[in-house]
PDB file of C-alpha atoms in Angstrom:
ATOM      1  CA  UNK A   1      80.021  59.722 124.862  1.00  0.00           C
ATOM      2  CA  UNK A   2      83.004  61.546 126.520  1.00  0.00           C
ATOM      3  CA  UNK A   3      83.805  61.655 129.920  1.00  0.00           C
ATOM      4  CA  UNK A   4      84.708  65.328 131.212  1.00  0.00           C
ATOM      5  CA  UNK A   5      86.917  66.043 133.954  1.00  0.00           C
ATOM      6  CA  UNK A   6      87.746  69.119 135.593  1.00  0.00           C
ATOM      7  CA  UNK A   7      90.733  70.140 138.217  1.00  0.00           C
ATOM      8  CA  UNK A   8      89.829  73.273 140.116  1.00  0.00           C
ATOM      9  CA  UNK A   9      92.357  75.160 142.478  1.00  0.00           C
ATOM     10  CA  UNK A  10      92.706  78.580 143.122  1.00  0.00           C
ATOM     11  CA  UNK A  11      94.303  80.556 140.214  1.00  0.00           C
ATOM     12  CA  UNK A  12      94.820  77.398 137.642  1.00  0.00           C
ATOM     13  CA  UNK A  13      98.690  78.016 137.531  1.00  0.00           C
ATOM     14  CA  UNK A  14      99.782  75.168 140.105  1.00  0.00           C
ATOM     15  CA  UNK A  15      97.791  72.364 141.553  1.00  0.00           C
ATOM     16  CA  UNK A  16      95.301  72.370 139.017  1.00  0.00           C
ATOM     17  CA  UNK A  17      97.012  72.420 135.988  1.00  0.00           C
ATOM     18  CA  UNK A  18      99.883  69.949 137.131  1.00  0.00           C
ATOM     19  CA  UNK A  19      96.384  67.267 137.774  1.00  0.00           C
ATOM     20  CA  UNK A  20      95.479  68.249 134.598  1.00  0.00           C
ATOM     21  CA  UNK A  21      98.861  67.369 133.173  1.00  0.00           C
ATOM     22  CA  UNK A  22      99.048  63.830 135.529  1.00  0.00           C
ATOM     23  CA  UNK A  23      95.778  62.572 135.023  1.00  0.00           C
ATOM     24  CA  UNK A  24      96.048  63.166 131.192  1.00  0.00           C
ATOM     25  CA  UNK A  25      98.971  61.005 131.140  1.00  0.00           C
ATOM     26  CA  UNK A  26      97.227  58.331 133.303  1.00  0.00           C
ATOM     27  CA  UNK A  27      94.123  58.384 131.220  1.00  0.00           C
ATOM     28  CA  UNK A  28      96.323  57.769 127.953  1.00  0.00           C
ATOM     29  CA  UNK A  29      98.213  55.307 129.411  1.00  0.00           C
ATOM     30  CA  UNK A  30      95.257  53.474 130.227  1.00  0.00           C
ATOM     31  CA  UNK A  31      93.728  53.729 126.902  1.00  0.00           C
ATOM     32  CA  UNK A  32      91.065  56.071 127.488  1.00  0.00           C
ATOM     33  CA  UNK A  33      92.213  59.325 125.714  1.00  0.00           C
ATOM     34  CA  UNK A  34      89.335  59.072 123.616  1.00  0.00           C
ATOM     35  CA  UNK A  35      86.543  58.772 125.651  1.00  0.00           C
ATOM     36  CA  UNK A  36      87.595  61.057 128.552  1.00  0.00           C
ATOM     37  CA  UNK A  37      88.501  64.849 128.783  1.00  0.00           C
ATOM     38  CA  UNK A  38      90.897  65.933 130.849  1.00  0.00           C
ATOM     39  CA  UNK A  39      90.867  70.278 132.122  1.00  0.00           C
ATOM     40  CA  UNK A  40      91.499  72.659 134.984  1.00  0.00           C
ATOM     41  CA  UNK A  41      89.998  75.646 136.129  1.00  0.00           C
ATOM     42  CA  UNK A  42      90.841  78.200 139.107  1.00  0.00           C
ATOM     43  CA  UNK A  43      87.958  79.540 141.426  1.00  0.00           C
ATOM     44  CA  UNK A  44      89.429  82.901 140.977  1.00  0.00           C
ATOM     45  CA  UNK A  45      90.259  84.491 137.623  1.00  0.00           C
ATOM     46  CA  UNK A  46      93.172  86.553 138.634  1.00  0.00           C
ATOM     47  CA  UNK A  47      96.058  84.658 136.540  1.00  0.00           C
ATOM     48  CA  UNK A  48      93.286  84.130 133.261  1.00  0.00           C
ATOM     49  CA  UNK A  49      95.282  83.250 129.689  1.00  0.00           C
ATOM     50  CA  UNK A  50      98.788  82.780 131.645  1.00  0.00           C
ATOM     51  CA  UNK A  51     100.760  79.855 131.462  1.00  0.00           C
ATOM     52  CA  UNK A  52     101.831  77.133 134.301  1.00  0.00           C
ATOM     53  CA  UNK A  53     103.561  78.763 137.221  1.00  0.00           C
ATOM     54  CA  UNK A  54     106.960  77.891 136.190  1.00  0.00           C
ATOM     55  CA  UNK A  55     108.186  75.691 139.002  1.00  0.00           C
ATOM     56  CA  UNK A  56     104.972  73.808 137.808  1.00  0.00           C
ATOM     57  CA  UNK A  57     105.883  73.419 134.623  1.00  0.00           C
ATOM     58  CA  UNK A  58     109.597  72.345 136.033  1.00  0.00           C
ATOM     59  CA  UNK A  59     108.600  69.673 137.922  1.00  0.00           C
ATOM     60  CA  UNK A  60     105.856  68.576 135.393  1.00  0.00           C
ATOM     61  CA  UNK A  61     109.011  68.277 132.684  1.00  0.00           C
ATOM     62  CA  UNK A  62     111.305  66.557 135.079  1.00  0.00           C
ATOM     63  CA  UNK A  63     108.831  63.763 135.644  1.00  0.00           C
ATOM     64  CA  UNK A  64     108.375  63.300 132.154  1.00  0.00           C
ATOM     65  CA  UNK A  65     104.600  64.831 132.289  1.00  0.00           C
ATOM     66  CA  UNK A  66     103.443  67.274 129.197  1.00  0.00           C
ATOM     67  CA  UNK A  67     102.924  71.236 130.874  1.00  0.00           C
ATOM     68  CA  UNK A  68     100.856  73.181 127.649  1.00  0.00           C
ATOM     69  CA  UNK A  69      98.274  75.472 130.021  1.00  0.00           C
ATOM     70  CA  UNK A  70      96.381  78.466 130.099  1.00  0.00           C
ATOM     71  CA  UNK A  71      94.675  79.256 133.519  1.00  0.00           C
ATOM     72  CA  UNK A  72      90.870  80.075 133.056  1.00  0.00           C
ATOM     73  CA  UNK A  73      88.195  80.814 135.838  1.00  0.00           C
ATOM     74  CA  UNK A  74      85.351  78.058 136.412  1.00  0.00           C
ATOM     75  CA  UNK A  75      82.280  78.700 135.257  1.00  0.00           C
ATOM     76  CA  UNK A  76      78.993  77.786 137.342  1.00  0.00           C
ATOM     77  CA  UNK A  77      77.098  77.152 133.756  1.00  0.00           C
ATOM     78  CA  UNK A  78      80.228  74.365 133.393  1.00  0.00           C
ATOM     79  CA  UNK A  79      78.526  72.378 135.486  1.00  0.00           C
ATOM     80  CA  UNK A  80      76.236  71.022 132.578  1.00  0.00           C
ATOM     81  CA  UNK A  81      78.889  69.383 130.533  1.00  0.00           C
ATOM     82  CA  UNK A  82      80.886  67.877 132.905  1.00  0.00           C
ATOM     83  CA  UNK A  83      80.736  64.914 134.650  1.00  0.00           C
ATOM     84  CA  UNK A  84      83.518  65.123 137.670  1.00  0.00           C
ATOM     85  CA  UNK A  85      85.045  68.380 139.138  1.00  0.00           C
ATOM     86  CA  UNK A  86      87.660  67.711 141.122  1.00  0.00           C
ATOM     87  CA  UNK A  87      88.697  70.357 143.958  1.00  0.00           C
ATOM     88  CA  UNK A  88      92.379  70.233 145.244  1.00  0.00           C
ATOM     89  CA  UNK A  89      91.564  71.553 148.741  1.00  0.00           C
ATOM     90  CA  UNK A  90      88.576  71.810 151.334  1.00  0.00           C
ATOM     91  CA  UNK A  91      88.237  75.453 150.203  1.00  0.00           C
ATOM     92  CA  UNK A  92      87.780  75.149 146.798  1.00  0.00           C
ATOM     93  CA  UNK A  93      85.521  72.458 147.431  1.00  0.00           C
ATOM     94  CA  UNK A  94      83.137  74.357 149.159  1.00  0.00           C
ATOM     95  CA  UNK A  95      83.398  77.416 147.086  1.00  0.00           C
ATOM     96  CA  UNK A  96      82.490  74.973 143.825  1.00  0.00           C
ATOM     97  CA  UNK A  97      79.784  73.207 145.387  1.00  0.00           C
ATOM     98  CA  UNK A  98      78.477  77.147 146.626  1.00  0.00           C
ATOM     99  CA  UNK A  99      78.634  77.605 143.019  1.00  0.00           C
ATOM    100  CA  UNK A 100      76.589  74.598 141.818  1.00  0.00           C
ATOM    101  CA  UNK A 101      73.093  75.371 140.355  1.00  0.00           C
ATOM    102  CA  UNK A 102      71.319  72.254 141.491  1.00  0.00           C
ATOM    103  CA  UNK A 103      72.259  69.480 143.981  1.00  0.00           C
ATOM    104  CA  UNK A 104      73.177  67.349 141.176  1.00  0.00           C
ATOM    105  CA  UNK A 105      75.869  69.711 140.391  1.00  0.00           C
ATOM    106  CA  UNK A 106      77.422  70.258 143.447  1.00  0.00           C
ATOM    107  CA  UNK A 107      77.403  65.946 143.966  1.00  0.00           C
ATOM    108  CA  UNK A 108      80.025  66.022 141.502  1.00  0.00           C
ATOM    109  CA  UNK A 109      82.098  67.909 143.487  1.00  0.00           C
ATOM    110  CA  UNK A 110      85.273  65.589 145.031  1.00  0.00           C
ATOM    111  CA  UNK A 111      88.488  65.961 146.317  1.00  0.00           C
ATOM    112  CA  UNK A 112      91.382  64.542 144.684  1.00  0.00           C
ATOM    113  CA  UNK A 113      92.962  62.989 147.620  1.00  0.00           C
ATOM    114  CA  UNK A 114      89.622  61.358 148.543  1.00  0.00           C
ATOM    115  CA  UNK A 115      90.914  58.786 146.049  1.00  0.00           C
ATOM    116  CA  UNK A 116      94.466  58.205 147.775  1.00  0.00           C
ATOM    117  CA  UNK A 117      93.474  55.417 150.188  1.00  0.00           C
ATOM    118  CA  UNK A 118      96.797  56.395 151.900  1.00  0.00           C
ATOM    119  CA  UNK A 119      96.008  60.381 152.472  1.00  0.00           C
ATOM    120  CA  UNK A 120      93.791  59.444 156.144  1.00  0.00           C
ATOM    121  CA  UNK A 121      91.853  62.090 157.215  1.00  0.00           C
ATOM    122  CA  UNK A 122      94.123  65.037 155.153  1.00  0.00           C
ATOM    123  CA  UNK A 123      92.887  65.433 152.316  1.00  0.00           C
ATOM    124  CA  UNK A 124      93.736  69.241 150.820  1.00  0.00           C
ATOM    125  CA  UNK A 125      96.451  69.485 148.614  1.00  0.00           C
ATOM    126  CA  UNK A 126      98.584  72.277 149.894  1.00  0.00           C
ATOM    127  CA  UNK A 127      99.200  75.366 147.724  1.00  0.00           C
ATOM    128  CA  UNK A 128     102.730  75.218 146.767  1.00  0.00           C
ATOM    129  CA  UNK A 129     102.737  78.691 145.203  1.00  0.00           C
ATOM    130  CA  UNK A 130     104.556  81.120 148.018  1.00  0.00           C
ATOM    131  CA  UNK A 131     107.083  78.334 148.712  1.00  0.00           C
ATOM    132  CA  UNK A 132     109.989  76.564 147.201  1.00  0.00           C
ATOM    133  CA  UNK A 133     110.316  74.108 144.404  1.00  0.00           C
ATOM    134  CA  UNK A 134     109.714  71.402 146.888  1.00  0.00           C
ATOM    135  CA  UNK A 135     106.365  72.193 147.710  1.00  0.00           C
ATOM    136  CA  UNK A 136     105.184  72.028 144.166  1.00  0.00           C
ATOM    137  CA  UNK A 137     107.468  68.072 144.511  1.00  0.00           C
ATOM    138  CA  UNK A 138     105.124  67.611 147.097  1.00  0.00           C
ATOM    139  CA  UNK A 139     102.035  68.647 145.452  1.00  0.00           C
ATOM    140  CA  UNK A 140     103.143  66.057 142.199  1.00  0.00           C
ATOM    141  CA  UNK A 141     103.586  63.634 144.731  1.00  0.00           C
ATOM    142  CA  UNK A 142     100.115  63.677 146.671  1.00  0.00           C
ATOM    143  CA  UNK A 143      98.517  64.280 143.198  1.00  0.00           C
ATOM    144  CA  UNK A 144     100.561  60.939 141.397  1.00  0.00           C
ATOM    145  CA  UNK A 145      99.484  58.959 144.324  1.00  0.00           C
ATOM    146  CA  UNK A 146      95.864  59.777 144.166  1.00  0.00           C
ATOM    147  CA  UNK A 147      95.570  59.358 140.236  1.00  0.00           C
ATOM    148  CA  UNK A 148      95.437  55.561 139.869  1.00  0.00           C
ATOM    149  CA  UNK A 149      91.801  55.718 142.570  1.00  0.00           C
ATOM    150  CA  UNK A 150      90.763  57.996 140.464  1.00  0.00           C
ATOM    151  CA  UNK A 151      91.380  56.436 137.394  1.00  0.00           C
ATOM    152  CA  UNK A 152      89.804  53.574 138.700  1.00  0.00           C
ATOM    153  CA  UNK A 153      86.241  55.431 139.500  1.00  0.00           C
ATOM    154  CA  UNK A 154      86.278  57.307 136.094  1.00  0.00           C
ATOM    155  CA  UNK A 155      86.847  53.742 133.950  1.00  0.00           C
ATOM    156  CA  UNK A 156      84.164  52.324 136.481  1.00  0.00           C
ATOM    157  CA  UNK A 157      81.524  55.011 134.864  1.00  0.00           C
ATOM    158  CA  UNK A 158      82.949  55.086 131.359  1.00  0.00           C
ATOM    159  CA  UNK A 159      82.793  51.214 131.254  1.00  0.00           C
ATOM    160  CA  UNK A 160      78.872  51.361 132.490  1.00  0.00           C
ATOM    161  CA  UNK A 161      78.268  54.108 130.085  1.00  0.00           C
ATOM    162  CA  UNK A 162      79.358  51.282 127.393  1.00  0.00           C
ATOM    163  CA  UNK A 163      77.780  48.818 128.320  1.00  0.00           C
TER     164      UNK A 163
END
């Protein structure tokens, strides 16, 4: 049985997809490409069908991470087939969980710096998009360093689904 993971940020063209892109690569490294399912999703659907903002896809490529994309809007029925939504700020995670149908829903609703034990008491990933190329170095950077937690919680379920 698949594991299914979705990134949610605003429009899908920055944080989202670039956690889409870094997790992937995590997963596969790990072994695990085949039994979990790596997306992204924006709350909004103002940017639907285009690619990666391209300073995303720029950093993405200099780190040696893949950058195929096309932004899509969340869906509340979603919710049903996945197992993990990850939000990439406070806002998104309250707009998700607003848009869960049943508690159960909105309980997989998590930030992705809630698995960087290093992130304190911070834990939004800042939209890079009106800034420079450093701000989307910074958004790889608090999104690489939160991967291996979460890694480690997704292998935790996909192991006891296993056993």
């Amino acid at each position: 049985m698949t594991y299914r993971v979705c990134f949610v940020c605003t429009g899908n063209i920055c944080r989202s997809p670039m956690a889409e892109s870094v997790f992937r690569a995590h997963v596969e490294r790990a072994g695990l490409g085949d039994l979990v399912e790596v997306d992204s999703a924006g709350t909004g659907g103002w940017h639907e069908g285009d690619g990666a903002d391209e300073r995303t896809v720029a950093v993405l490529e200099a780190n040696g991470y893949e950058s195929d994309h096309a932004a899509r809007r969340f869906q509340a029925s979603w919710f049903s087939r996945l197992d993990l939504v990850i939000a990439l700020d406070t806002g998104h995670l309250d707009a998700l969980r607003r848009l869960a149908p049943r508690p159960e829903d909105a309980g997989k609703v998590r930030l992705l710096r809630s698995y960087d034990p290093a992130a304190g008491d911070d834990l939004d990933v800042p939209d890079p998009y009106y800034g420079h190329l450093d701000g989307f170095e910074e958004c790889l950077e608090m999104v690489e360093a939160a991967s291996p937690g979460l890694l480690a919680a997704v292998r935790e379920h996909v192991e006891g689904r296993a056993a």
